[in-house]
Structure formats: C-alpha cells, structure tokens
Amino acid sequence: MLGMETIQYNLPQSRIPQAWYNILPDLPEPLAPPLHPGTLKPLGPDDLAPLFPMALILQEVSTEREIEIPEEVRQIYAQWRPSPLIRARRLEKALETPARIYYKYEGVSPAGSHKLNTAVPQAWYNKQEGVKHLSTETGAGQWGSALAMACAFLGLDCKVFMVRVSYDQKPYRRALIEAFGATVTASPSTLTESGRAILAQHPDSKGSLGIAISEAVEVAANDPRTNYALGSVLNHVLLHQTVIGQEAIEQMSLAGDEPDVIIGCTGGGSNFAGLVMPWLGRKIKGKCHARVVAVEPAACPSLTRGRFAYDFGDTGHLTPLVKMHTLGSTFVPPGIHAGGLRYHGMAPLVSHVVNLGLVEATQVQQLDAFAAGIQFARAEGIIPAPEANHAIAEAIRQALEAKAEGNARTILFNLSGHGHFDMQSYIDYQAGKLENYDYPEEEIAMALAGLPAVP
Ligand SMILES: *Cc1c(COP(=O)(O)O)cnc(C)c1O
C-alpha cells in the first residue's frame, strides 16, 4: 500500500472539541447591540426569556472565549463527529489545477447537514430548563429535520412551520421531519395571526423564511410552555457551529497544509461562521493569512448588495432589531432551489467581520452553482446540497485562477450538506428548467424603503 495518496484526514472521537469558540472577545470592535422592537432600547436578557432558555440567552451575549460543550451534547456529536476533512484529489485532477482543494464534509450528520451541530445543544439547554415543546420554521427542510431529530434524541416535542413552496416541492423532507416525530404545518398558515394576515393579502402566498419565523415566534410567545429555536443568524447558533472550524484546523495540520483561501456559502451565515471563525481568530492574532470568502446567491445578495442597518429578522416584525446586511424584511427572494440561502438578512456577526475587512463577499448565479455541483459530484461522488454548490463554484473558480496564474494555492471550503433530498432541483437543472435571477433592484429598493427608523 506504500505510496497511496491520502484522501481523508480523520480525527478520533476523543478529538471532538471540548468547547465552542466565541470570537467576540477577539474582535477589534464589539457588535452593535440588538434592540427591542417596541422601545428601540438595547435588549436585556429578560426580553428574550419568553422565547429562549436563559443558558442560550447568556451565550448570545457572552464575551467568554471558550464555552464548554456539555458532555451529553459531545456524546451525541460522537454519532457523526469529528466530520471528515477530504482532499478533493479527483476534482483537482479533473480541473488540471496545481491548487490543493480540501473540503470539510458536514453531510455525514444523520440529518444530512451542519444544522444538527446546533439543533442538539439547543434542544439540550431547553430540556435542562424544563421546556417540553419547541416551535421553529424551516425553509428547505434541513433545519426542520435537524431540530426534529435532536428533539427525538432528547424527548422534546417539536412543531415546524415549513415554507409553503418547500412543503409542496419537498414531500420527502417533510416525511423525514414527521418520521422523527415532529409536526409540520405549511406556512403561511391559518394557525397564527401573522399567517392569517399574509393569507388575507396573498391567498396564494408561497411563503418565505421571514413569514415562517413570525409564525413560529408567535406560537412560542403566546404559549409559556413552548420555546422557539432558530437554525441560523443568532450568535449562539454560530457559536455551536465552531466545532467545524476547530476540527478543520487540526485536520489541516494533520495534512501538513495551511489554507490560502477559506470559502463557505452564506444564507443566514451559520455554516460559514462555523468553519471560518476559528480561523479568523488566528488571523486576528497574525497566525493565519488566508483570504476568507463568503458566497451568496445573486438572487438574494444581502452581503454584496444589501444595506448595513437595523432590521427585523422576520416579516411580521415580532423579532428584535439586529444590525446586519439586509435586503429588507418584506423582501421575498426569488424561488431559487438553494432554499437555505433565501433569507433577507445575514448574521450580525458575519455582517460585522465583513465590515471589519476580515472577510470578502461574492455572489454566484444559480446555473453556475448547479454546474459546479454536477462537476463536483462526477469527480468526488457526493451530490451536494444546492446551497453548498455556491461554495463549490467559488472553490472551482479559485482553482482555475491558480491554474491560469501557474501558482499553487491551498483551498478549503465547507461542504455544508448532501443533496439527497434535493434531487428534484437536479432533475430540473438537467432538464434546462432552472434560470438565473438578476438582482431584483426595484423590489429590494421597495423593501429597503420600509426599514425601521432607528435614531
Ligand atoms: C441551511 C443551510 C445552509 C444555509 O444556512 P447558513 O446558516 O448560512 O449555513 C447552507 N447549507 C446547507 C446544507 C443548509 O442546510
């Protein structure tokens, strides 16, 4: 077997990180505080208590660099973690590039994506504080299946508002969520005031993440026994994802390599933050010199074309105001197949590191993303989630640039999930039914005109 090329850089179960990494104390400037939607004053911990357990609220504002991962959560992580770091040797050969390409593969989680990394601790902390019911929303269905699975593991019950378009297009995701014992309702629904208000105006509404969030928050706010869980955007969610980057740092060192560029796709920003924050922590200390690139869809370009402003996280304006790159909370993104990237805003933390110049942002069109995903699948044998195709497209672009320039380059990207439940989008792509969407300038201008006035 001498001379075999290494493909996987695996860590033993004992190397699952002991703590999540919080970048806040290492940043040169603090984050702008979230504001109460009524008073416009900075939010206190008690304002969030109707929705979240206190342990997660404290993580949301923590300035501790390391936050210990509870032993039972690490034990559940061991079901699929540490996830593999894979050298894409066959893709490198197919591209005839001198670049070395590595990907961290989060599709090995039983829910099929990185989302389980936060679903498990969120369910666990809720359980510790005696909560028995969680409500949430899901766009493409990945977050709904992750939270449903975590709730099944920990004995909680789970109610999921699923964006109407996905509910209709993705019956298998819905079936998976139900198999884990959660209930699924198409959003907008008649169960909530926010849902009914949308349906009164738009009876055929296909829904959006912003609308589904309003419904799930409303249910939790009105029922003292129910808490709310969010799959992205918030600091504590991004924090839980940092197991990805911490493992990747160890694995790149096993490979004897250092990344020159680190890439992730961004919807709400959690898988991207999970991979890159531990590297950014090193970058701030001068121990990492990589370019860090966030990739978003051209149809929903919050980082590259949105405004940095206080905005609501949802369409019904029930959530606190957070300062982020936003396209306006009433913007309903075009129906691209990367459902997990169809969100009007961006994590405040990811928005902040872009503003600080630590991260660059770029965008990819839908057809280019799918072309990259197919090329990747034929070389590496993994069918990627449509969201992850955006990261792959940028990785391939970088590898071809290295080839054109005749230099070597080490590329690391996050393969945030597999696409086994998204095959309809691949069928549509192969049949030539998908289209590119240009930046919907007028619609976004209209949505931005409605930004809340914050002094
Ligand atoms: C949800 C999801 C995304 C987008 O969400 P982020 O919070 O930006 O990570 C990306 N990839 C996959 C596979 C997802 O499920």
Coordinates of C-alpha atoms and ligand atoms in Angstrom, one line a residue:
M1 CA 0.0 0.0 0.0
L2 CA 3.1 2.2 0.0
G3 CA 2.7 5.4 -2.0
M4 CA -1.1 5.6 -1.6
E5 CA -2.3 9.2 -1.6
T6 CA -4.2 10.4 1.5
I7 CA -7.8 11.3 0.8
Q8 CA -9.3 11.7 4.3
Y9 CA -7.8 13.4 7.3
N10 CA -9.8 11.9 10.2
L11 CA -9.7 12.6 13.9
P12 CA -10.7 10.1 16.6
Q13 CA -13.9 10.6 18.6
S14 CA -11.8 11.9 21.6
R15 CA -10.8 14.9 19.5
I16 CA -14.4 16.3 19.3
P17 CA -13.8 19.8 20.7
Q18 CA -14.4 20.3 24.4
A19 CA -15.5 23.9 24.0
W20 CA -17.1 26.2 21.4
Y21 CA -15.0 29.1 20.2
N22 CA -16.5 32.6 20.7
I23 CA -14.8 35.2 18.6
L24 CA -16.4 38.2 20.3
P25 CA -13.6 38.9 22.8
D26 CA -11.0 38.7 20.0
L27 CA -12.7 41.2 17.7
P28 CA -11.2 44.7 17.4
E29 CA -14.7 46.3 17.7
P30 CA -17.8 45.0 19.5
L31 CA -21.1 44.1 17.8
A32 CA -23.9 46.7 17.8
P33 CA -26.5 45.6 20.4
P34 CA -29.8 44.1 19.4
L35 CA -32.8 46.5 20.1
H36 CA -36.2 45.9 21.5
P37 CA -38.7 46.2 18.6
G38 CA -41.1 48.4 20.7
T39 CA -38.8 50.7 22.7
L40 CA -35.8 50.6 20.3
K41 CA -33.6 50.4 23.5
P42 CA -30.9 47.7 23.8
L43 CA -32.4 44.4 24.6
G44 CA -32.0 42.9 28.1
P45 CA -31.8 39.1 28.8
D46 CA -35.4 39.2 30.2
D47 CA -36.8 40.4 26.9
L48 CA -35.7 37.1 25.3
A49 CA -36.9 34.9 28.1
P50 CA -40.3 34.1 26.6
L51 CA -38.5 32.6 23.6
F52 CA -35.2 31.0 24.7
P53 CA -33.8 29.3 27.7
M54 CA -31.5 31.5 29.8
A55 CA -28.4 29.4 29.1
L56 CA -28.7 30.3 25.3
I57 CA -29.6 33.9 26.0
L58 CA -26.3 34.2 28.1
Q59 CA -24.4 32.5 25.2
E60 CA -25.9 35.1 22.9
V61 CA -24.2 37.9 24.7
S62 CA -21.2 36.1 26.2
T63 CA -17.7 37.5 25.9
E64 CA -16.0 34.3 27.2
R65 CA -13.7 33.0 24.5
E66 CA -14.4 29.3 25.3
I67 CA -17.8 27.9 26.2
E68 CA -17.7 24.4 27.4
I69 CA -19.7 21.8 25.5
P70 CA -21.9 19.7 27.8
E71 CA -20.8 16.1 28.0
E72 CA -24.1 14.7 26.8
V73 CA -24.0 17.0 23.8
R74 CA -20.5 15.8 22.9
Q75 CA -21.7 12.2 23.3
I76 CA -24.5 12.9 20.7
Y77 CA -22.0 14.7 18.5
A78 CA -20.0 11.4 18.5
Q79 CA -22.7 9.9 16.3
W80 CA -21.1 11.7 13.4
R81 CA -18.3 13.9 14.6
P82 CA -15.5 14.6 14.0
S83 CA -16.6 15.0 10.4
P84 CA -14.1 14.1 7.7
L85 CA -11.8 16.6 6.0
I86 CA -11.4 15.3 2.5
R87 CA -8.7 16.2 -0.1
A88 CA -10.6 16.6 -3.4
R89 CA -7.8 14.9 -5.4
R90 CA -10.1 13.6 -8.2
L91 CA -11.6 17.1 -8.6
E92 CA -8.1 18.6 -8.7
K93 CA -7.1 16.2 -11.5
A94 CA -10.3 16.9 -13.4
L95 CA -9.6 20.6 -13.2
E96 CA -5.9 20.0 -14.0
T97 CA -5.1 22.6 -11.3
P98 CA -1.9 22.9 -9.3
A99 CA -4.2 24.0 -6.4
R100 CA -4.8 21.7 -3.4
I101 CA -8.5 21.6 -2.6
Y102 CA -9.9 20.4 0.8
Y103 CA -13.4 20.2 2.0
K104 CA -14.9 19.7 5.4
Y105 CA -17.9 17.4 4.9
E106 CA -20.9 18.1 7.1
G107 CA -23.2 15.9 5.1
V108 CA -22.2 12.9 7.2
S109 CA -24.6 14.1 10.0
P110 CA -27.7 11.9 10.3
A111 CA -29.8 14.9 9.3
G112 CA -27.6 15.5 6.3
S113 CA -26.2 18.9 7.1
H114 CA -24.3 21.0 9.6
K115 CA -27.6 22.1 11.2
L116 CA -27.5 19.2 13.8
N117 CA -24.4 20.8 15.4
T118 CA -26.7 23.5 16.9
A119 CA -30.0 21.6 17.0
V120 CA -28.6 19.2 19.6
P121 CA -27.3 21.8 22.1
Q122 CA -30.4 24.0 21.6
A123 CA -32.7 21.1 22.4
W124 CA -30.5 20.1 25.3
Y125 CA -30.4 23.5 27.0
N126 CA -34.2 23.8 26.6
K127 CA -34.6 20.4 28.2
Q128 CA -32.3 21.4 31.1
E129 CA -34.7 24.3 31.9
G130 CA -37.8 22.2 31.8
V131 CA -39.1 23.1 28.4
K132 CA -41.1 20.3 26.7
H133 CA -42.1 21.9 23.4
L134 CA -40.2 23.8 20.7
S135 CA -41.5 25.6 17.7
T136 CA -39.5 26.6 14.7
E137 CA -39.5 27.3 11.0
T138 CA -37.8 25.6 8.1
G139 CA -37.0 26.8 4.5
A140 CA -35.5 24.0 2.5
G141 CA -36.3 21.5 5.3
Q142 CA -32.8 20.9 6.6
W143 CA -33.2 22.8 9.8
G144 CA -36.6 21.3 10.5
S145 CA -35.2 17.8 10.1
A146 CA -32.2 18.6 12.3
L147 CA -34.3 20.0 15.1
A148 CA -36.9 17.2 14.8
M149 CA -34.0 14.6 15.2
A150 CA -32.5 16.5 18.2
C151 CA -35.9 16.6 19.8
A152 CA -36.4 12.9 19.2
F153 CA -33.0 12.2 20.8
L154 CA -33.8 14.3 23.9
G155 CA -37.5 13.6 24.3
L156 CA -38.9 17.0 23.4
D157 CA -41.8 17.7 21.1
C158 CA -41.4 19.8 18.0
K159 CA -43.6 21.9 15.8
V160 CA -42.3 23.0 12.4
F161 CA -43.6 25.8 10.1
M162 CA -42.4 24.9 6.7
V163 CA -42.3 27.5 3.9
R164 CA -45.2 26.6 1.6
V165 CA -43.0 26.3 -1.6
S166 CA -40.8 23.7 0.1
Y167 CA -43.7 21.9 1.7
D168 CA -45.1 21.3 -1.8
Q169 CA -41.8 20.7 -3.6
K170 CA -40.1 18.5 -1.0
P171 CA -42.5 15.9 0.4
Y172 CA -39.6 13.7 1.4
R173 CA -38.0 16.3 3.7
R174 CA -41.4 16.7 5.2
A175 CA -41.7 12.9 5.6
L176 CA -38.3 12.9 7.3
I177 CA -39.3 15.5 9.8
E178 CA -42.5 13.6 10.5
A179 CA -40.6 10.3 10.8
F180 CA -38.7 11.9 13.7
G181 CA -42.0 12.7 15.4
A182 CA -42.4 16.4 14.7
T183 CA -45.5 18.0 13.3
V184 CA -45.2 20.0 10.1
T185 CA -47.5 22.9 9.0
A186 CA -47.2 24.7 5.7
S187 CA -46.5 28.5 6.2
P188 CA -48.3 30.9 5.9
S189 CA -50.9 29.0 7.9
T190 CA -54.2 29.9 9.5
L191 CA -52.8 28.8 12.9
T192 CA -51.3 32.2 13.7
E193 CA -52.2 35.9 13.4
S194 CA -49.1 36.6 11.2
G195 CA -50.0 33.7 8.9
R196 CA -53.6 34.8 8.6
A197 CA -52.6 38.4 7.9
I198 CA -50.4 37.3 4.9
L199 CA -53.1 34.9 3.6
A200 CA -55.7 37.7 3.7
Q201 CA -53.5 39.8 1.4
H202 CA -52.0 37.0 -0.7
P203 CA -54.1 33.8 -0.6
D204 CA -51.7 32.0 -2.9
S205 CA -48.5 33.1 -0.9
K206 CA -45.7 30.6 -1.4
G207 CA -44.3 31.8 1.9
S208 CA -40.8 32.8 2.9
L209 CA -38.4 32.2 5.8
G210 CA -39.3 35.7 7.2
I211 CA -43.0 34.7 7.3
A212 CA -42.4 31.3 8.8
I213 CA -40.2 32.8 11.5
S214 CA -43.1 35.1 12.5
E215 CA -45.4 32.2 12.8
A216 CA -43.0 30.1 14.9
V217 CA -42.1 33.0 17.2
E218 CA -45.8 33.9 17.7
V219 CA -46.6 30.4 18.8
A220 CA -43.8 30.4 21.3
A221 CA -44.5 33.9 22.6
N222 CA -48.2 33.0 23.2
D223 CA -47.5 29.7 25.0
P224 CA -45.5 29.7 28.2
R225 CA -44.7 26.0 27.8
T226 CA -43.3 26.5 24.3
N227 CA -39.9 27.9 23.3
Y228 CA -38.6 29.0 20.0
A229 CA -35.5 27.7 18.2
L230 CA -33.7 29.3 15.3
G231 CA -31.3 27.5 12.9
S232 CA -29.0 30.3 11.9
V233 CA -28.2 34.1 12.2
L234 CA -28.0 34.4 16.1
N235 CA -24.7 34.4 17.9
H236 CA -25.4 31.3 19.9
V237 CA -26.2 29.3 16.7
L238 CA -23.0 30.4 15.0
L239 CA -21.1 29.6 18.2
H240 CA -22.3 26.0 18.2
Q241 CA -21.1 25.6 14.6
T242 CA -17.5 26.4 15.6
V243 CA -16.8 22.7 16.1
I244 CA -16.4 22.6 12.3
G245 CA -13.6 25.1 12.1
Q246 CA -11.8 23.8 15.2
E247 CA -11.7 20.3 13.8
A248 CA -10.6 21.6 10.4
I249 CA -7.6 23.4 12.0
E250 CA -6.4 20.1 13.5
Q251 CA -7.1 18.2 10.3
M252 CA -5.3 20.7 8.1
S253 CA -2.3 20.4 10.4
L254 CA -2.6 16.5 10.0
A255 CA -2.4 17.2 6.3
G256 CA 0.7 19.3 6.8
D257 CA -1.0 22.2 4.9
E258 CA -2.3 25.7 5.6
P259 CA -5.2 27.3 3.7
D260 CA -4.6 30.3 1.4
V261 CA -8.3 30.7 0.9
I262 CA -11.3 29.6 3.0
I263 CA -14.8 29.5 1.5
G264 CA -18.3 29.0 2.7
C265 CA -21.8 29.7 1.4
T266 CA -23.9 32.1 3.3
G267 CA -27.7 32.0 3.9
G268 CA -28.0 33.2 7.5
G269 CA -24.3 32.7 8.0
S270 CA -24.0 29.7 10.3
N271 CA -22.1 27.1 8.4
F272 CA -19.8 29.8 7.1
A273 CA -19.2 31.1 10.6
G274 CA -18.7 27.6 11.9
L275 CA -15.9 26.9 9.5
V276 CA -14.2 30.3 9.5
M277 CA -14.5 31.9 13.0
P278 CA -11.8 29.7 14.5
W279 CA -9.5 30.6 11.5
L280 CA -10.4 34.3 11.8
G281 CA -9.4 34.1 15.5
R282 CA -6.0 33.1 14.3
K283 CA -6.0 35.6 11.5
I284 CA -6.6 38.4 14.1
K285 CA -3.6 37.1 16.0
G286 CA -1.4 37.0 12.8
K287 CA -1.3 33.2 12.8
C288 CA -3.4 32.7 9.6
H289 CA -3.0 34.6 6.4
A290 CA -5.9 33.1 4.4
R291 CA -8.4 35.1 2.4
V292 CA -11.8 34.3 3.7
V293 CA -14.7 34.4 1.2
A294 CA -18.5 34.3 1.8
V295 CA -20.5 33.2 -1.2
E296 CA -24.2 34.1 -1.6
P297 CA -26.7 33.6 -4.4
A298 CA -27.1 36.5 -6.9
A299 CA -30.8 36.3 -6.4
C300 CA -30.6 37.1 -2.6
P301 CA -27.4 39.2 -2.2
S302 CA -27.6 40.6 1.3
L303 CA -23.9 40.9 1.9
T304 CA -22.9 42.2 -1.5
R305 CA -25.9 44.4 -2.3
G306 CA -27.9 44.8 0.9
R307 CA -27.7 47.7 3.4
F308 CA -26.0 47.5 6.8
A309 CA -28.8 48.7 9.1
Y310 CA -31.0 47.7 11.9
D311 CA -33.8 45.5 10.7
F312 CA -36.3 42.9 11.8
G313 CA -35.4 39.2 11.5
D314 CA -38.9 38.4 10.3
T315 CA -41.7 39.7 8.1
G316 CA -44.3 40.1 10.9
H317 CA -41.9 42.3 12.9
L318 CA -42.1 40.3 16.1
T319 CA -38.3 39.7 16.5
P320 CA -35.8 42.2 18.0
L321 CA -34.0 44.6 15.6
V322 CA -30.4 43.5 14.8
K323 CA -27.8 45.4 12.8
M324 CA -27.0 43.4 9.8
H325 CA -26.7 43.4 6.0
T326 CA -30.3 43.2 4.9
L327 CA -32.4 43.4 1.8
G328 CA -35.4 44.5 3.8
S329 CA -37.6 42.2 6.0
T330 CA -40.5 42.4 3.5
F331 CA -38.3 41.2 0.6
V332 CA -39.4 37.8 -0.7
P333 CA -36.4 36.3 -2.5
P334 CA -37.0 34.6 -5.9
G335 CA -37.7 30.9 -5.7
I336 CA -34.2 29.6 -6.3
H337 CA -33.5 26.0 -5.3
A338 CA -31.0 26.8 -2.7
G339 CA -33.9 27.3 -0.2
G340 CA -31.5 27.6 2.7
L341 CA -30.0 30.8 1.2
R342 CA -33.3 32.6 0.7
Y343 CA -33.1 34.9 3.7
H344 CA -33.4 38.7 3.6
G345 CA -30.8 39.3 6.3
M346 CA -27.4 38.0 7.4
A347 CA -26.0 37.1 10.8
P348 CA -24.9 40.3 12.6
L349 CA -21.6 38.6 13.4
V350 CA -20.9 37.7 9.7
S351 CA -22.0 41.2 8.7
H352 CA -19.6 42.6 11.2
V353 CA -16.5 40.7 10.1
V354 CA -17.2 41.7 6.5
N355 CA -17.4 45.3 7.6
L356 CA -14.1 44.9 9.5
G357 CA -12.5 43.8 6.3
L358 CA -11.7 40.3 7.7
V359 CA -14.0 38.6 5.1
E360 CA -14.7 39.2 1.4
A361 CA -18.2 38.6 0.0
T362 CA -19.0 37.4 -3.5
Q363 CA -22.1 36.1 -5.4
V364 CA -22.9 33.2 -7.7
Q365 CA -25.7 32.7 -10.2
Q366 CA -28.0 29.7 -9.8
L367 CA -26.9 27.9 -13.1
D368 CA -23.2 28.4 -12.3
A369 CA -23.8 26.9 -8.8
F370 CA -25.5 23.8 -10.3
A371 CA -22.9 23.4 -13.0
A372 CA -20.2 23.4 -10.2
G373 CA -22.2 20.9 -8.1
I374 CA -22.5 18.5 -11.0
Q375 CA -18.8 18.7 -11.8
F376 CA -18.0 18.1 -8.1
A377 CA -20.4 15.1 -8.0
R378 CA -18.8 13.5 -11.0
A379 CA -15.3 13.9 -9.5
E380 CA -16.0 13.3 -5.8
G381 CA -19.1 11.1 -5.8
I382 CA -21.1 13.3 -3.4
I383 CA -24.2 15.1 -4.6
P384 CA -24.0 18.4 -2.7
A385 CA -26.9 20.4 -1.2
P386 CA -27.8 23.2 -3.7
E387 CA -26.7 25.7 -1.0
A388 CA -23.2 24.2 -0.8
N389 CA -22.9 24.4 -4.6
H390 CA -22.3 28.1 -4.2
A391 CA -19.2 27.4 -2.1
I392 CA -18.0 24.8 -4.6
A393 CA -18.5 27.2 -7.5
E394 CA -16.1 29.7 -5.8
A395 CA -13.6 26.9 -4.9
I396 CA -13.5 25.8 -8.6
R397 CA -13.1 29.4 -9.7
Q398 CA -10.2 29.8 -7.4
A399 CA -8.6 26.5 -8.5
L400 CA -8.9 27.6 -12.2
E401 CA -7.4 31.0 -11.4
A402 CA -4.5 29.2 -9.7
K403 CA -4.1 27.2 -12.9
A404 CA -4.2 30.3 -15.2
E405 CA -1.7 32.0 -13.0
G406 CA 0.5 28.9 -12.7
N407 CA 0.7 29.1 -8.9
A408 CA -0.1 26.6 -6.2
R409 CA -2.8 27.5 -3.7
T410 CA -4.5 25.7 -0.9
I411 CA -8.3 26.0 -0.9
L412 CA -10.5 24.9 2.0
F413 CA -14.3 25.0 1.7
N414 CA -17.3 23.8 3.7
L415 CA -19.5 21.2 2.1
S416 CA -22.4 22.0 4.4
G417 CA -24.7 19.1 3.4
H418 CA -25.6 16.5 0.9
G419 CA -28.3 16.9 -1.7
H420 CA -30.1 13.6 -1.4
F421 CA -33.4 15.3 -0.7
D422 CA -32.9 17.9 -3.3
M423 CA -32.8 15.7 -6.4
Q424 CA -35.9 17.5 -7.9
S425 CA -33.7 20.6 -8.3
Y426 CA -31.1 18.5 -10.1
I427 CA -33.8 17.0 -12.3
D428 CA -35.0 20.5 -13.2
Y429 CA -31.4 21.7 -13.8
Q430 CA -30.6 18.8 -16.1
A431 CA -33.9 19.4 -18.0
G432 CA -32.9 23.0 -18.5
K433 CA -35.7 24.3 -16.4
L434 CA -33.7 26.4 -14.0
E435 CA -32.9 30.0 -14.7
N436 CA -30.6 32.7 -13.4
Y437 CA -32.2 35.6 -11.5
D438 CA -30.8 39.1 -11.8
Y439 CA -30.7 41.3 -8.7
P440 CA -34.3 42.3 -8.3
E441 CA -33.3 46.0 -7.9
E442 CA -36.8 47.5 -7.7
E443 CA -38.2 45.0 -5.3
I444 CA -35.3 45.4 -3.0
A445 CA -35.4 49.2 -3.1
M446 CA -39.1 48.9 -2.1
A447 CA -38.3 46.6 0.8
L448 CA -35.4 48.8 1.9
A449 CA -37.6 51.8 1.9
G450 CA -39.5 50.1 4.7
L451 CA -36.5 49.7 7.0
P452 CA -37.4 50.7 10.6
A453 CA -36.3 54.2 11.6
V454 CA -33.7 53.8 14.3
P455 CA -32.2 57.1 15.7
Ligands
LIG1 C1 -29.4 25.9 6.0 C2 -28.3 25.5 5.1 C3 -27.4 26.5 4.6 C4 -27.6 28.0 4.8 O1 -27.6 28.4 6.1 P1 -26.4 29.0 6.9 O2 -26.9 29.4 8.2 O3 -25.9 30.2 6.1 O4 -25.4 28.0 7.0 C5 -26.3 26.1 3.8 N1 -26.2 24.8 3.5 C6 -27.0 23.8 4.0 C7 -26.7 22.4 3.6 C8 -28.0 24.2 4.8 O5 -28.8 23.2 5.3

